[in-house]
Amino acid sequence: MELRQQAGALVYRLCNDQKIEILLVTSKKKGYWSIPKGHIEPGEKMPSAAAREALEEAGIKGEVSIHSLGSYVKKKFS
């Protein structure tokens, strides 16, 4: 099985009432909710890829933290 690395953006905002809102997008094919994410282009750094995916998938621009929140492996079956 080939592993392909992706970068995702956990987009959030702190509201006036101190509640945190998190942005989710839906997938085109299956309609499930997810964070904006996608493949890293050759030579691209992970924070840049995360920012690009947030812009491409949700039209969102903002500050990108260079700190990773973690990683996981997801198996996709055809």
Short mmCIF file of N, CA and C in Angstrom, two decimals:
data_model
loop_
_atom_site.label_atom_id
_atom_site.label_comp_id
_atom_site.label_asym_id
_atom_site.label_seq_id
_atom_site.Cartn_x
_atom_site.Cartn_y
_atom_site.Cartn_z
N MET A 1 0.84 -1.18 0.00
CA MET A 1 0.00 0.00 0.00
C MET A 1 0.89 1.25 0.00
N GLU A 2 0.60 2.16 -0.89
CA GLU A 2 1.36 3.41 -1.00
C GLU A 2 0.80 4.44 -0.02
N LEU A 3 1.69 5.05 0.76
CA LEU A 3 1.27 6.12 1.66
C LEU A 3 1.55 7.46 1.00
N ARG A 4 0.55 8.33 1.00
CA ARG A 4 0.71 9.68 0.44
C ARG A 4 0.45 10.68 1.55
N GLN A 5 1.39 11.58 1.74
CA GLN A 5 1.26 12.57 2.80
C GLN A 5 0.37 13.72 2.34
N GLN A 6 -0.49 14.16 3.25
CA GLN A 6 -1.37 15.30 3.00
C GLN A 6 -1.20 16.31 4.12
N ALA A 7 -1.63 17.53 3.85
CA ALA A 7 -1.63 18.58 4.87
C ALA A 7 -3.05 19.09 5.03
N GLY A 8 -3.42 19.37 6.26
CA GLY A 8 -4.76 19.89 6.53
C GLY A 8 -4.69 21.12 7.41
N ALA A 9 -5.73 21.91 7.35
CA ALA A 9 -5.81 23.14 8.16
C ALA A 9 -6.98 23.03 9.12
N LEU A 10 -6.71 23.20 10.40
CA LEU A 10 -7.77 23.27 11.40
C LEU A 10 -8.10 24.76 11.57
N VAL A 11 -9.09 25.21 10.81
CA VAL A 11 -9.45 26.63 10.76
C VAL A 11 -10.46 26.91 11.87
N TYR A 12 -10.14 27.92 12.70
CA TYR A 12 -11.05 28.25 13.80
C TYR A 12 -11.05 29.75 14.03
N ARG A 13 -12.06 30.20 14.77
CA ARG A 13 -12.09 31.59 15.22
C ARG A 13 -12.68 31.63 16.62
N LEU A 14 -12.23 32.61 17.38
CA LEU A 14 -12.74 32.85 18.72
C LEU A 14 -13.78 33.95 18.63
N CYS A 15 -15.00 33.63 19.00
CA CYS A 15 -16.12 34.59 18.90
C CYS A 15 -16.13 35.54 20.10
N ASN A 16 -16.94 36.58 20.00
CA ASN A 16 -17.04 37.58 21.08
C ASN A 16 -17.47 36.97 22.41
N ASP A 17 -18.27 35.90 22.36
CA ASP A 17 -18.72 35.26 23.60
C ASP A 17 -17.73 34.19 24.08
N GLN A 18 -16.51 34.21 23.52
CA GLN A 18 -15.41 33.30 23.88
C GLN A 18 -15.63 31.86 23.44
N LYS A 19 -16.63 31.61 22.60
CA LYS A 19 -16.82 30.28 22.03
C LYS A 19 -15.91 30.14 20.81
N ILE A 20 -15.48 28.93 20.56
CA ILE A 20 -14.62 28.66 19.40
C ILE A 20 -15.47 28.02 18.31
N GLU A 21 -15.37 28.55 17.10
CA GLU A 21 -16.04 27.96 15.94
C GLU A 21 -14.97 27.32 15.05
N ILE A 22 -15.25 26.11 14.58
CA ILE A 22 -14.32 25.38 13.72
C ILE A 22 -14.95 25.22 12.35
N LEU A 23 -14.17 25.50 11.31
CA LEU A 23 -14.65 25.39 9.93
C LEU A 23 -14.50 23.96 9.44
N LEU A 24 -15.58 23.41 8.89
CA LEU A 24 -15.56 22.11 8.24
C LEU A 24 -16.06 22.28 6.82
N VAL A 25 -15.60 21.41 5.93
CA VAL A 25 -16.07 21.39 4.54
C VAL A 25 -16.64 20.01 4.27
N THR A 26 -17.46 19.89 3.23
CA THR A 26 -18.00 18.58 2.87
C THR A 26 -17.26 18.05 1.65
N SER A 27 -17.14 16.72 1.59
CA SER A 27 -16.49 16.09 0.44
C SER A 27 -17.45 16.11 -0.75
N LYS A 28 -16.89 16.18 -1.94
CA LYS A 28 -17.71 16.21 -3.15
C LYS A 28 -18.40 14.88 -3.40
N LYS A 29 -17.69 13.79 -3.17
CA LYS A 29 -18.20 12.47 -3.54
C LYS A 29 -19.17 11.89 -2.52
N LYS A 30 -18.80 11.91 -1.24
CA LYS A 30 -19.59 11.20 -0.25
C LYS A 30 -20.36 12.10 0.71
N GLY A 31 -20.06 13.40 0.71
CA GLY A 31 -20.80 14.33 1.54
C GLY A 31 -20.46 14.31 3.01
N TYR A 32 -19.32 13.73 3.40
CA TYR A 32 -18.96 13.73 4.81
C TYR A 32 -18.21 15.01 5.16
N TRP A 33 -18.22 15.37 6.44
CA TRP A 33 -17.58 16.59 6.92
C TRP A 33 -16.12 16.33 7.24
N SER A 34 -15.27 17.32 6.95
CA SER A 34 -13.83 17.18 7.16
C SER A 34 -13.20 18.57 7.28
N ILE A 35 -11.95 18.60 7.69
CA ILE A 35 -11.19 19.85 7.62
C ILE A 35 -10.64 19.99 6.20
N PRO A 36 -10.35 21.20 5.75
CA PRO A 36 -9.72 21.37 4.43
C PRO A 36 -8.35 20.68 4.43
N LYS A 37 -8.13 19.80 3.48
CA LYS A 37 -6.86 19.07 3.41
C LYS A 37 -6.61 18.60 1.99
N GLY A 38 -5.38 18.23 1.73
CA GLY A 38 -5.04 17.72 0.41
C GLY A 38 -3.56 17.42 0.29
N HIS A 39 -3.19 16.99 -0.90
CA HIS A 39 -1.82 16.56 -1.15
C HIS A 39 -0.84 17.72 -1.11
N ILE A 40 0.37 17.41 -0.71
CA ILE A 40 1.46 18.38 -0.68
C ILE A 40 2.15 18.34 -2.03
N GLU A 41 2.30 19.51 -2.65
CA GLU A 41 2.96 19.59 -3.96
C GLU A 41 4.46 19.39 -3.78
N PRO A 42 5.16 18.89 -4.82
CA PRO A 42 6.62 18.71 -4.72
C PRO A 42 7.31 20.01 -4.33
N GLY A 43 8.17 19.95 -3.32
CA GLY A 43 8.91 21.11 -2.85
C GLY A 43 8.14 22.03 -1.91
N GLU A 44 6.87 21.73 -1.67
CA GLU A 44 6.03 22.57 -0.82
C GLU A 44 6.19 22.16 0.65
N LYS A 45 6.23 23.12 1.54
CA LYS A 45 6.28 22.86 2.98
C LYS A 45 4.86 22.61 3.50
N MET A 46 4.76 21.84 4.58
CA MET A 46 3.45 21.47 5.11
C MET A 46 2.58 22.68 5.49
N PRO A 47 3.12 23.71 6.19
CA PRO A 47 2.26 24.87 6.50
C PRO A 47 1.74 25.58 5.24
N SER A 48 2.56 25.67 4.21
CA SER A 48 2.13 26.30 2.96
C SER A 48 1.04 25.48 2.29
N ALA A 49 1.20 24.16 2.33
CA ALA A 49 0.19 23.27 1.74
C ALA A 49 -1.13 23.39 2.49
N ALA A 50 -1.07 23.47 3.82
CA ALA A 50 -2.29 23.61 4.62
C ALA A 50 -3.00 24.92 4.30
N ALA A 51 -2.24 26.00 4.17
CA ALA A 51 -2.83 27.31 3.83
C ALA A 51 -3.44 27.27 2.43
N ARG A 52 -2.76 26.65 1.49
CA ARG A 52 -3.28 26.55 0.11
C ARG A 52 -4.58 25.76 0.09
N GLU A 53 -4.63 24.65 0.80
CA GLU A 53 -5.83 23.83 0.84
C GLU A 53 -7.00 24.58 1.47
N ALA A 54 -6.75 25.34 2.54
CA ALA A 54 -7.82 26.13 3.16
C ALA A 54 -8.37 27.16 2.18
N LEU A 55 -7.48 27.77 1.39
CA LEU A 55 -7.91 28.75 0.40
C LEU A 55 -8.67 28.07 -0.74
N GLU A 56 -8.13 26.96 -1.26
CA GLU A 56 -8.76 26.27 -2.38
C GLU A 56 -10.12 25.68 -2.02
N GLU A 57 -10.21 25.07 -0.86
CA GLU A 57 -11.43 24.33 -0.50
C GLU A 57 -12.47 25.18 0.22
N ALA A 58 -12.05 26.26 0.89
CA ALA A 58 -13.00 27.03 1.69
C ALA A 58 -12.92 28.53 1.46
N GLY A 59 -11.96 28.99 0.65
CA GLY A 59 -11.82 30.42 0.41
C GLY A 59 -11.34 31.19 1.62
N ILE A 60 -10.61 30.53 2.51
CA ILE A 60 -10.17 31.12 3.78
C ILE A 60 -8.68 31.45 3.74
N LYS A 61 -8.34 32.68 4.16
CA LYS A 61 -6.95 33.09 4.33
C LYS A 61 -6.75 33.44 5.80
N GLY A 62 -5.55 33.17 6.32
CA GLY A 62 -5.28 33.53 7.70
C GLY A 62 -3.87 33.14 8.09
N GLU A 63 -3.57 33.28 9.38
CA GLU A 63 -2.27 32.90 9.90
C GLU A 63 -2.18 31.38 9.99
N VAL A 64 -0.99 30.86 9.69
CA VAL A 64 -0.76 29.42 9.78
C VAL A 64 0.28 29.16 10.86
N SER A 65 -0.07 28.32 11.81
CA SER A 65 0.88 27.92 12.84
C SER A 65 1.84 26.90 12.25
N ILE A 66 3.08 26.97 12.65
CA ILE A 66 4.04 25.99 12.15
C ILE A 66 4.07 24.75 13.03
N HIS A 67 3.24 24.73 14.06
CA HIS A 67 3.20 23.59 14.97
C HIS A 67 2.19 22.56 14.49
N SER A 68 2.64 21.34 14.34
CA SER A 68 1.75 20.26 13.93
C SER A 68 0.92 19.80 15.12
N LEU A 69 -0.36 19.56 14.89
CA LEU A 69 -1.23 19.04 15.94
C LEU A 69 -1.17 17.52 16.03
N GLY A 70 -0.61 16.89 15.01
CA GLY A 70 -0.50 15.44 15.01
C GLY A 70 -0.63 14.87 13.62
N SER A 71 -0.67 13.56 13.56
CA SER A 71 -0.81 12.88 12.28
C SER A 71 -1.56 11.57 12.49
N TYR A 72 -2.06 11.03 11.39
CA TYR A 72 -2.74 9.74 11.45
C TYR A 72 -2.64 9.07 10.09
N VAL A 73 -2.91 7.79 10.05
CA VAL A 73 -2.92 7.03 8.80
C VAL A 73 -4.35 6.59 8.54
N LYS A 74 -4.83 6.86 7.34
CA LYS A 74 -6.17 6.45 6.95
C LYS A 74 -6.05 5.54 5.74
N LYS A 75 -6.60 4.36 5.84
CA LYS A 75 -6.57 3.42 4.72
C LYS A 75 -7.78 3.64 3.84
N LYS A 76 -7.53 3.75 2.55
CA LYS A 76 -8.62 3.87 1.58
C LYS A 76 -8.65 2.60 0.74
N PHE A 77 -9.82 2.07 0.58
CA PHE A 77 -9.98 0.86 -0.22
C PHE A 77 -10.78 1.18 -1.46
N SER A 78 -10.38 0.61 -2.57
CA SER A 78 -11.08 0.84 -3.84
C SER A 78 -12.30 -0.04 -3.95
#
